[in-house]
PDB file of C-alpha atoms in Angstrom:
ATOM      1  CA  MET Q 935     -27.183-117.786  62.739  1.00  0.00           C
ATOM      2  CA  GLU Q 936     -28.464-115.733  59.839  1.00  0.00           C
ATOM      3  CA  PHE Q 937     -31.756-117.345  59.804  1.00  0.00           C
ATOM      4  CA  GLU Q 938     -32.395-116.902  63.369  1.00  0.00           C
ATOM      5  CA  ASN Q 939     -31.312-113.189  63.052  1.00  0.00           C
ATOM      6  CA  LYS Q 940     -33.980-112.944  60.165  1.00  0.00           C
ATOM      7  CA  VAL Q 941     -36.526-114.461  62.721  1.00  0.00           C
ATOM      8  CA  LEU Q 942     -35.686-112.121  65.532  1.00  0.00           C
ATOM      9  CA  SER Q 943     -35.720-109.024  63.088  1.00  0.00           C
ATOM     10  CA  LYS Q 944     -39.350-110.063  62.037  1.00  0.00           C
ATOM     11  CA  GLU Q 945     -40.385-110.109  65.815  1.00  0.00           C
ATOM     12  CA  ILE Q 946     -38.992-106.627  66.136  1.00  0.00           C
ATOM     13  CA  LEU Q 947     -40.954-105.522  63.086  1.00  0.00           C
ATOM     14  CA  TYR Q 948     -44.136-106.999  64.575  1.00  0.00           C
ATOM     15  CA  LYS Q 949     -43.726-105.469  67.779  1.00  0.00           C
ATOM     16  CA  LEU Q 950     -42.549-102.130  66.652  1.00  0.00           C
ATOM     17  CA  TYR Q 951     -44.544-101.623  63.329  1.00  0.00           C
ATOM     18  CA  GLU Q 952     -47.769-102.401  65.140  1.00  0.00           C
ATOM     19  CA  SER Q 953     -46.944 -99.967  68.091  1.00  0.00           C
ATOM     20  CA  GLY Q 954     -45.730 -97.029  66.313  1.00  0.00           C
ATOM     21  CA  LYS Q 955     -42.517 -97.056  68.215  1.00  0.00           C
ATOM     22  CA  THR Q 956     -39.069 -96.456  66.771  1.00  0.00           C
ATOM     23  CA  ILE Q 957     -35.542 -97.951  67.149  1.00  0.00           C
ATOM     24  CA  SER Q 958     -32.082 -96.643  66.641  1.00  0.00           C
ATOM     25  CA  THR Q 959     -28.522 -98.370  67.118  1.00  0.00           C
ATOM     26  CA  ALA Q 960     -25.350 -97.346  68.258  1.00  0.00           C
ATOM     27  CA  GLU Q 961     -22.531 -99.684  67.242  1.00  0.00           C
ATOM     28  CA  SER Q 962     -18.988 -99.915  67.931  1.00  0.00           C
ATOM     29  CA  CYS Q 963     -17.490-103.538  67.503  1.00  0.00           C
ATOM     30  CA  THR Q 964     -20.477-104.747  65.525  1.00  0.00           C
ATOM     31  CA  SER Q 965     -19.891-102.043  62.919  1.00  0.00           C
ATOM     32  CA  GLY Q 966     -23.473-101.911  61.779  1.00  0.00           C
ATOM     33  CA  ARG Q 967     -24.158-105.617  61.701  1.00  0.00           C
ATOM     34  CA  ILE Q 968     -27.330-104.851  64.101  1.00  0.00           C
ATOM     35  CA  ALA Q 969     -28.612-102.262  61.649  1.00  0.00           C
ATOM     36  CA  GLU Q 970     -28.229-104.618  58.708  1.00  0.00           C
ATOM     37  CA  VAL Q 971     -30.316-107.222  60.210  1.00  0.00           C
ATOM     38  CA  LEU Q 972     -32.908-104.735  61.341  1.00  0.00           C
ATOM     39  CA  THR Q 973     -33.289-103.319  57.906  1.00  0.00           C
ATOM     40  CA  SER Q 974     -33.154-106.863  56.007  1.00  0.00           C
ATOM     41  CA  VAL Q 975     -37.037-107.006  56.352  1.00  0.00           C
ATOM     42  CA  PRO Q 976     -39.491-105.186  54.356  1.00  0.00           C
ATOM     43  CA  GLY Q 977     -41.040-102.342  56.427  1.00  0.00           C
ATOM     44  CA  ALA Q 978     -38.265-101.472  58.459  1.00  0.00           C
ATOM     45  CA  SER Q 979     -38.122 -98.093  57.252  1.00  0.00           C
ATOM     46  CA  MET Q 980     -41.412 -97.317  59.446  1.00  0.00           C
ATOM     47  CA  TYR Q 981     -39.622 -98.118  62.720  1.00  0.00           C
ATOM     48  CA  TYR Q 982     -36.000 -98.019  62.341  1.00  0.00           C
ATOM     49  CA  LYS Q 983     -34.556 -94.442  62.286  1.00  0.00           C
ATOM     50  CA  GLY Q 984     -30.766 -95.184  61.642  1.00  0.00           C
ATOM     51  CA  GLY Q 985     -27.681 -95.684  63.464  1.00  0.00           C
ATOM     52  CA  THR Q 986     -23.955 -94.884  64.018  1.00  0.00           C
ATOM     53  CA  ILE Q 987     -21.029 -96.643  64.063  1.00  0.00           C
ATOM     54  CA  CYS Q 988     -18.974 -95.145  66.671  1.00  0.00           C
ATOM     55  CA  TYR Q 989     -15.885 -97.110  66.569  1.00  0.00           C
ATOM     56  CA  SER Q 990     -13.492 -94.936  68.035  1.00  0.00           C
ATOM     57  CA  ASN Q 991     -13.524 -93.178  71.490  1.00  0.00           C
ATOM     58  CA  GLU Q 992     -13.530 -89.823  69.555  1.00  0.00           C
ATOM     59  CA  ALA Q 993     -16.632 -90.565  67.889  1.00  0.00           C
ATOM     60  CA  LYS Q 994     -18.377 -91.989  70.860  1.00  0.00           C
ATOM     61  CA  ILE Q 995     -17.694 -88.460  72.386  1.00  0.00           C
ATOM     62  CA  ASN Q 996     -18.319 -86.233  69.422  1.00  0.00           C
ATOM     63  CA  ILE Q 997     -21.315 -88.113  67.920  1.00  0.00           C
ATOM     64  CA  LEU Q 998     -23.049 -89.828  70.664  1.00  0.00           C
ATOM     65  CA  GLY Q 999     -22.189 -87.183  73.359  1.00  0.00           C
ATOM     66  CA  ILE Q1000     -20.339 -89.616  75.783  1.00  0.00           C
ATOM     67  CA  ASP Q1001     -18.237 -87.962  78.565  1.00  0.00           C
ATOM     68  CA  ALA Q1002     -14.603 -88.287  77.690  1.00  0.00           C
ATOM     69  CA  ASP Q1003     -13.966 -88.695  81.526  1.00  0.00           C
ATOM     70  CA  LEU Q1004     -16.421 -91.562  81.608  1.00  0.00           C
ATOM     71  CA  ILE Q1005     -14.409 -93.442  78.885  1.00  0.00           C
ATOM     72  CA  ALA Q1006     -10.855 -92.629  80.400  1.00  0.00           C
ATOM     73  CA  GLU Q1007     -12.357 -93.768  83.862  1.00  0.00           C
ATOM     74  CA  LYS Q1008     -14.262 -97.033  82.885  1.00  0.00           C
ATOM     75  CA  ASN Q1009     -12.790 -97.711  79.428  1.00  0.00           C
ATOM     76  CA  ALA Q1010     -14.899 -97.740  76.171  1.00  0.00           C
ATOM     77  CA  VAL Q1011     -15.690-101.412  76.778  1.00  0.00           C
ATOM     78  CA  SER Q1012     -17.624-101.046  79.893  1.00  0.00           C
ATOM     79  CA  GLU Q1013     -21.313-101.320  81.016  1.00  0.00           C
ATOM     80  CA  GLU Q1014     -21.499 -97.623  81.908  1.00  0.00           C
ATOM     81  CA  VAL Q1015     -20.393 -96.561  78.165  1.00  0.00           C
ATOM     82  CA  ALA Q1016     -22.937 -98.945  76.492  1.00  0.00           C
ATOM     83  CA  ILE Q1017     -25.528 -97.227  78.480  1.00  0.00           C
ATOM     84  CA  GLU Q1018     -24.364 -93.967  77.340  1.00  0.00           C
ATOM     85  CA  MET Q1019     -24.431 -95.027  73.903  1.00  0.00           C
ATOM     86  CA  VAL Q1020     -28.182 -95.973  74.105  1.00  0.00           C
ATOM     87  CA  LYS Q1021     -28.936 -92.766  75.662  1.00  0.00           C
ATOM     88  CA  GLY Q1022     -26.916 -90.993  72.940  1.00  0.00           C
ATOM     89  CA  ALA Q1023     -28.584 -92.877  69.941  1.00  0.00           C
ATOM     90  CA  SER Q1024     -31.932 -92.172  71.412  1.00  0.00           C
ATOM     91  CA  LYS Q1025     -31.380 -88.652  71.715  1.00  0.00           C
ATOM     92  CA  LEU Q1026     -29.482 -88.212  68.311  1.00  0.00           C
ATOM     93  CA  LEU Q1027     -32.087 -89.893  66.298  1.00  0.00           C
ATOM     94  CA  ASN Q1028     -35.254 -89.309  68.365  1.00  0.00           C
ATOM     95  CA  SER Q1029     -35.898 -92.896  68.794  1.00  0.00           C
ATOM     96  CA  ASP Q1030     -38.020 -94.762  71.539  1.00  0.00           C
ATOM     97  CA  TYR Q1031     -35.547 -97.648  71.643  1.00  0.00           C
ATOM     98  CA  ALA Q1032     -31.980 -98.197  71.016  1.00  0.00           C
ATOM     99  CA  ILE Q1033     -29.476-100.962  70.830  1.00  0.00           C
ATOM    100  CA  ALA Q1034     -25.907-100.297  71.573  1.00  0.00           C
ATOM    101  CA  THR Q1035     -22.619-102.782  71.453  1.00  0.00           C
ATOM    102  CA  THR Q1036     -18.972-101.869  72.642  1.00  0.00           C
ATOM    103  CA  GLY Q1037     -16.434-104.616  72.950  1.00  0.00           C
ATOM    104  CA  PHE Q1038     -13.169-106.077  71.837  1.00  0.00           C
ATOM    105  CA  ALA Q1039     -14.058-108.453  69.200  1.00  0.00           C
ATOM    106  CA  GLY Q1040     -10.241-109.293  68.718  1.00  0.00           C
ATOM    107  CA  PRO Q1041      -7.406-109.791  68.129  1.00  0.00           C
ATOM    108  CA  GLY Q1042      -6.381-106.697  70.162  1.00  0.00           C
ATOM    109  CA  ALA Q1043      -7.693-105.725  73.814  1.00  0.00           C
ATOM    110  CA  ASP Q1044      -6.802-103.520  76.672  1.00  0.00           C
ATOM    111  CA  PRO Q1045      -4.989-104.898  79.944  1.00  0.00           C
ATOM    112  CA  GLY Q1046      -7.588-106.530  82.259  1.00  0.00           C
ATOM    113  CA  ILE Q1047     -10.418-106.689  79.391  1.00  0.00           C
ATOM    114  CA  PRO Q1048      -9.813-109.996  77.431  1.00  0.00           C
ATOM    115  CA  VAL Q1049     -10.665-110.357  73.753  1.00  0.00           C
ATOM    116  CA  GLY Q1050     -14.372-111.383  73.408  1.00  0.00           C
ATOM    117  CA  THR Q1051     -15.621-108.989  76.064  1.00  0.00           C
ATOM    118  CA  ILE Q1052     -18.515-107.055  74.567  1.00  0.00           C
ATOM    119  CA  TRP Q1053     -21.103-104.929  76.415  1.00  0.00           C
ATOM    120  CA  ILE Q1054     -24.762-104.810  74.891  1.00  0.00           C
ATOM    121  CA  ALA Q1055     -27.211-102.271  76.167  1.00  0.00           C
ATOM    122  CA  CYS Q1056     -30.844-101.712  75.086  1.00  0.00           C
ATOM    123  CA  GLY Q1057     -33.876 -99.929  76.077  1.00  0.00           C
ATOM    124  CA  THR Q1058     -35.281 -96.444  76.273  1.00  0.00           C
ATOM    125  CA  LYS Q1059     -33.194 -93.263  77.818  1.00  0.00           C
ATOM    126  CA  ASP Q1060     -35.023 -94.077  80.931  1.00  0.00           C
ATOM    127  CA  ASP Q1061     -34.697 -97.812  81.308  1.00  0.00           C
ATOM    128  CA  ILE Q1062     -31.748 -99.417  79.909  1.00  0.00           C
ATOM    129  CA  ARG Q1063     -30.675-103.236  80.348  1.00  0.00           C
ATOM    130  CA  THR Q1064     -27.169-104.522  79.843  1.00  0.00           C
ATOM    131  CA  MET Q1065     -25.610-107.786  79.173  1.00  0.00           C
ATOM    132  CA  LYS Q1066     -21.904-108.862  79.111  1.00  0.00           C
ATOM    133  CA  ILE Q1067     -20.600-111.333  76.610  1.00  0.00           C
ATOM    134  CA  GLU Q1068     -17.299-113.115  77.426  1.00  0.00           C
ATOM    135  CA  GLY Q1069     -15.474-115.804  75.597  1.00  0.00           C
ATOM    136  CA  ASP Q1070     -13.213-115.702  72.289  1.00  0.00           C
ATOM    137  CA  ASP Q1071     -14.160-117.886  69.377  1.00  0.00           C
ATOM    138  CA  GLY Q1072     -12.149-115.821  66.923  1.00  0.00           C
ATOM    139  CA  ARG Q1073     -13.160-112.275  65.550  1.00  0.00           C
ATOM    140  CA  GLU Q1074     -15.724-113.258  63.128  1.00  0.00           C
ATOM    141  CA  GLU Q1075     -17.641-115.533  65.656  1.00  0.00           C
ATOM    142  CA  ASN Q1076     -17.452-112.951  68.411  1.00  0.00           C
ATOM    143  CA  LEU Q1077     -19.124-110.275  66.005  1.00  0.00           C
ATOM    144  CA  LYS Q1078     -21.836-112.959  64.939  1.00  0.00           C
ATOM    145  CA  ASN Q1079     -22.274-114.036  68.497  1.00  0.00           C
ATOM    146  CA  ALA Q1080     -22.626-110.312  69.642  1.00  0.00           C
ATOM    147  CA  THR Q1081     -25.058-109.416  66.686  1.00  0.00           C
ATOM    148  CA  HIS Q1082     -27.310-112.410  67.670  1.00  0.00           C
ATOM    149  CA  LYS Q1083     -27.161-111.583  71.363  1.00  0.00           C
ATOM    150  CA  ALA Q1084     -28.151-108.182  70.862  1.00  0.00           C
ATOM    151  CA  LEU Q1085     -31.086-108.886  68.766  1.00  0.00           C
ATOM    152  CA  GLN Q1086     -32.212-111.616  71.233  1.00  0.00           C
ATOM    153  CA  PHE Q1087     -31.682-109.408  74.076  1.00  0.00           C
ATOM    154  CA  PHE Q1088     -33.818-106.534  72.646  1.00  0.00           C
ATOM    155  CA  VAL Q1089     -36.833-109.163  71.620  1.00  0.00           C
ATOM    156  CA  GLU Q1090     -36.829-110.300  75.410  1.00  0.00           C
ATOM    157  CA  TYR Q1091     -36.787-106.604  76.550  1.00  0.00           C
ATOM    158  CA  ILE Q1092     -39.710-105.460  74.342  1.00  0.00           C
ATOM    159  CA  LYS Q1093     -41.722-108.553  75.022  1.00  0.00           C
ATOM    160  CA  GLU Q1094     -42.294-106.988  78.566  1.00  0.00           C
ATOM    161  CA  PHE Q1095     -44.074-104.118  76.881  1.00  0.00           C
ATOM    162  CA  PHE Q1096     -45.640-105.827  74.064  1.00  0.00           C
ATOM    163  CA  PRO Q1097     -46.430-109.390  75.134  1.00  0.00           C
ATOM    164  CA  GLU Q1098     -47.600-112.294  73.117  1.00  0.00           C
ATOM    165  CA  PRO Q1099     -51.449-113.053  73.484  1.00  0.00           C
ATOM    166  CA  SER Q1100     -51.954-115.880  75.941  1.00  0.00           C
ATOM    167  CA  ASP Q1101     -54.050-118.839  74.920  1.00  0.00           C
ATOM    168  CA  MET Q1102     -56.828-117.435  76.982  1.00  0.00           C
ATOM    169  CA  ASP Q1103     -56.614-114.154  75.043  1.00  0.00           C
ATOM    170  CA  SER Q1104     -57.305-115.740  71.729  1.00  0.00           C
ATOM    171  CA  VAL Q1105     -60.417-117.875  73.045  1.00  0.00           C
ATOM    172  CA  PRO Q1106     -63.734-116.266  71.530  1.00  0.00           C
ATOM    173  CA  ARG Q1107     -65.733-114.866  74.449  1.00  0.00           C
ATOM    174  CA  PRO Q1108     -69.556-114.377  74.393  1.00  0.00           C
ATOM    175  CA  GLU Q1109     -70.777-110.759  74.173  1.00  0.00           C
ATOM    176  CA  ALA Q1110     -71.960-109.281  77.293  1.00  0.00           C
ATOM    177  CA  LYS Q1111     -75.720-108.736  77.514  1.00  0.00           C
TER     178      LYS Q1111
END
């Protein structure tokens, strides 16, 4: 998956570098792995603003500004918290986009939320998409999978705003007279 992550990172580089847009990360269960992949390509400093590893609920509350009542009501491993992590990272680091992860990679989990449950969120502060991953393949595989899926998910998201040229766009056109 390492090669595939580098390919995704380069796609992100091309889209963000050319557009002048920026990205940040707010990672819980992935512990900075997404940031590591994003910064593995030369030129990342032009669009990657930084990231936070908010592993504990206290960090999510104090650093990202997530409401403690939301965490108490929904759990830190929830779609709602992942969404708030994107908003918090975007605000904290003044970035156009953010990617966030929160989940139980293993071995421990909460009752009702099994190991391997990971929420991914990405987008802007006003347009956030979410994805839920389920299934326990062991801690290390769960983290690799979450990192890869988060990058894939973000690439699919930004393709909506920065589409690839179609074959017709690359056809030379005669100049108007």
